[in-house]
Amino acid sequence: MWRLYLLFLGFLLAGLNNVTPAETCGEGYGTSQGKCVDINECLEDNECGPNAYCSNTLGSYYCTCKPGFVSSIGQEKFNASYNVTCNDINECLDIKCGPNAYCNNTSGSYFCVCQSGFVASNREEKFKANQKVKCNELECNRLDSGSLSEQIPVALKQILIELKSTCMQKGVTGEEMLQILLEALESFLSKTPLTDTKIITALFEVVEKALPLVGQLLNQSSISQSLPHTRVEMLVQRRPTAPHGPFSLSSNDVQFNSHWETAVGNSYKGFASASLFQYQSLEIPHVRSSDNSDISSTKISADQFKLNSEVATIAVTNPNTMRLERPITLNFSHLQEAVRNITCVFWDSALEGGAWSTQGCSVVQSSTNYTICSCSHLSSFAVLMALYELENVFELQLITWFGLSLSLICLLICILTFWLVRSIQSTRTTIHLHLCISLFIADLIFLVGISQTENKVGCAVVAGLLHFFFLAVFCWMCLEGVQLFRMVVLVFNTTLSRAYLMAAGYGVPALIVIISASVNYRGYGTPRYCWLNLENNFIWSFFGPVCVIIVVNAVFFLITVSKLAQKFNSLNPDLNSLRKIKTFTITAIAQMCVLGTMWIFGCFQFDEGTLIMSYLFTILNSLQGVLVFIMHCLLSKQVRDEYIRFLTCVTTRQKRSYSEFSTNQSSKSQVSKSIQNTGESKI
Ligand SMILES: *[C@@H]1O[C@H](CO)[C@@H](O)[C@H](O)[C@H]1NC(C)=O
Ligand SMILES: *[C@@H]1O[C@H](CO)[C@@H](O)[C@H](O)[C@H]1NC(C)=O
Ligand SMILES: *[C@@H]1O[C@H](CO)[C@@H](O)[C@H](O)[C@H]1NC(C)=O
Ligand SMILES: *[C@@H]1O[C@H](CO)[C@@H](O)[C@H](O)[C@H]1NC(C)=O
Ligand SMILES: *[C@@H]1O[C@H](CO)[C@@H](O)[C@H](O)[C@H]1NC(C)=O
Ligand SMILES: *[C@@H]1O[C@H](CO)[C@@H](O)[C@H](O)[C@H]1NC(C)=O
Ligand SMILES: *[C@@H]1O[C@H](CO)[C@@H](O)[C@H](O)[C@H]1NC(C)=O
Ligand SMILES: *[C@@H]1O[C@H](CO)[C@@H](O)[C@H](O)[C@H]1NC(C)=O
């Protein structure tokens, strides 16, 4: 009985386990260890065919085409047994990649590509239609050198040609373009002096044209490069929607603040770039100012202003930057602490080949160390500082007037002494006389005419005369050195023919002035001073000869001094005359030093205008006549004696109420004295 009970229990347990006998498994089920289980049809290879996915269900399965494919029977789900295939969809039939792009269907997908000559705004080679990528034309032709102003250096044209050919290459990046631009400018700026406004204009144009192209091709979203002569900071935004809000770019010395709206402009091209290109210590010389006096215009005359910041070029993607809705701001660090008026300027290439202009730019804030400028257009910018306010320094004016007047009086006494006093006549005296005359006339013209700038022709004449007479002073000084040399070295025949003296003393300066004037007559007279123009190194028509004369003179003095030393040490020295020559030489050297030093300061006076230099120049210039008087008259015993005789003569004359006897006596004594002295003075 218990056996039957166990069998029943076994059946019961089997029933609880729900084990169905194998014969009863339905379609899609198989037996496993004697049980019915679902068959995974998808495990079989290629059940659904290529380009389709297989999905297993309980007791069945179905196929679906992979994305980008469609089933040949048009149904989404299908059975493999129905001989259905999944076919590639040609997405390009429906999808619009946008203008200047073409579509390429691939197996199961597609991509958009920009046509050649166009660049995708996101810098990817392939893109999808829904990415809002735009294909923008890469305008390499903007780098044509033909669009630049004429007469630009070959080196700059070469940069453009190189940039253009790089730009035309397939797959070029902005980084490569920028590298080429920077390297080329580096060698250009280190070799070519920026002497001409046309060169400066062309340089800025090259940079302004190249930067937007670099921005368009840049792979990174920002770049910062620094080389000895240039420095560039660039930001690029490549978003489907136009960026907005403020941004800031800064290099060491310039900070550029603006808004992305400004960089984008009216139509968003799918990207926007902004660049700050700073030239490091760009030396823009005194740029020619207009000859006609159109002071009404906004152009800045370089004779009155000096660059007081680095120069920076700003470029953005927006091509319409002539009138910006929101002005940009630039924060410039000063090159030197500003004590005078500051102006914000940009380089206007439309003004006679190029000049600084204030149009559309204004100073927002200025302190000693920096100036913030606001400008309503883009270009190359800088900060200028007013120059030559020194002219208004009253003390300097006073020193000049007083010193020059004193100088003129002393020179007049010298001239009268050298001319009238017979006892001291010699070749040296003649030289002194003409030196004094030249200096007298030069000082007189300086006093009266240096600021007479109203009349251009008059001013040029004043400048020419000053050029001539100051050169003559140096020539006569040189002749003195030559004469001393002859006195020591060629002891015999130490008189020089008057004609030779005149030719050397006045002919040489005249020749220099004539040549200078015929080469560049505009170089005479500036808007501030009637003196040589500092542009184009014209001032070297003065400093050049002066340097040569000083060097020649120094050589003569060296030989003279060494010969003198030899003679002092010789067996039988003529001590009396040698001592005299020694004194003459020391005087002459002292004079050369004073004249030379004065013009070293003078160099700075007309150029930079630092106060201390101006004081030194003015004081030395004013007191030159006094120095000549002291050195050649008061320190010479002979001349002193003559003065004493003259003074006593005058006083006795007054006492004796013009007695004829005394005059005779005095003139007799003069004659006898002069006879006595001729031998001595003509050594
Ligand atoms: C696939 O075949 C099974 C029978 O083999 C059928 O029941 C099912 O409906 C079919 N599915 C489709 C999508 O035709
Ligand atoms: C399935 O495809 C083969 C080859 O294309 C064809 O020969 C066959 O007739 C098709 N069968 C059905 C049921 O359509
Ligand atoms: C489409 O893309 C393939 C591979 O990327 C390329 O070989 C083919 O030339 C492209 N077709 C066109 C029309 O550009
Ligand atoms: C592009 O589409 C056509 C038409 O549907 C198709 O025949 C072709 O295979 C597709 N090309 C590629 C490369 O998939
Ligand atoms: C852009 O830069 C990324 C990462 O720096 C680099 O993988 C990619 O190849 C670059 N693209 C090009 C066109 O050089
Ligand atoms: C301008 O720049 C200077 C120096 O870089 C800085 O000290 C100053 O705060 C800046 N001014 C503004 C308004 O950003
Ligand atoms: C310089 O600035 C002062 C005030 O800061 C002004 O009165 C003067 O007119 C300015 N001079 C020039 C030449 O702009
Ligand atoms: C300007 O800079 C100098 C040194 O560069 C500094 O000593 C001075 O305090 C600064 N002036 C101002 C107003 O910041």
CSV table of N, CA and C in Angstrom, one decimal, residues 474 477 546 550 591-601:
chain,number,residue,atom,x,y,z
A,474,PHE,N,81.8,124.5,-37.0
A,474,PHE,CA,82.6,123.3,-36.9
A,474,PHE,C,83.7,123.2,-37.8
A,477,MET,N,86.4,125.4,-36.5
A,477,MET,CA,87.0,124.7,-35.4
A,477,MET,C,88.0,123.7,-35.9
A,546,VAL,N,79.3,116.8,-38.8
A,546,VAL,CA,79.8,117.2,-37.5
A,546,VAL,C,80.6,116.0,-36.9
A,550,ILE,N,84.6,116.1,-36.0
A,550,ILE,CA,85.0,115.9,-34.7
A,550,ILE,C,86.1,114.8,-34.7
A,591,GLN,N,87.3,123.6,-26.5
A,591,GLN,CA,86.2,124.1,-27.3
A,591,GLN,C,85.5,123.0,-28.1
A,592,MET,N,86.3,122.1,-28.6
A,592,MET,CA,85.7,121.0,-29.3
A,592,MET,C,84.8,120.2,-28.4
A,593,CYS,N,85.2,120.0,-27.2
A,593,CYS,CA,84.4,119.2,-26.3
A,593,CYS,C,83.1,119.9,-26.0
A,594,VAL,N,83.2,121.2,-25.8
A,594,VAL,CA,82.0,121.9,-25.4
A,594,VAL,C,81.0,121.9,-26.6
A,595,LEU,N,81.5,122.2,-27.8
A,595,LEU,CA,80.7,122.2,-29.0
A,595,LEU,C,80.1,120.8,-29.3
A,596,GLY,N,80.9,119.8,-29.2
A,596,GLY,CA,80.5,118.4,-29.4
A,596,GLY,C,79.4,118.0,-28.4
A,597,THR,N,79.7,118.2,-27.1
A,597,THR,CA,78.7,117.8,-26.1
A,597,THR,C,77.4,118.5,-26.3
A,598,MET,N,77.5,119.8,-26.6
A,598,MET,CA,76.3,120.6,-26.8
A,598,MET,C,75.4,119.9,-27.8
A,599,TRP,N,75.9,119.5,-28.9
A,599,TRP,CA,75.1,118.9,-30.0
A,599,TRP,C,74.6,117.5,-29.7
A,600,ILE,N,75.3,116.8,-28.8
A,600,ILE,CA,74.8,115.5,-28.3
A,600,ILE,C,73.5,115.7,-27.6
A,601,PHE,N,73.5,116.8,-26.8
A,601,PHE,CA,72.2,117.1,-26.1
A,601,PHE,C,71.2,117.6,-27.1
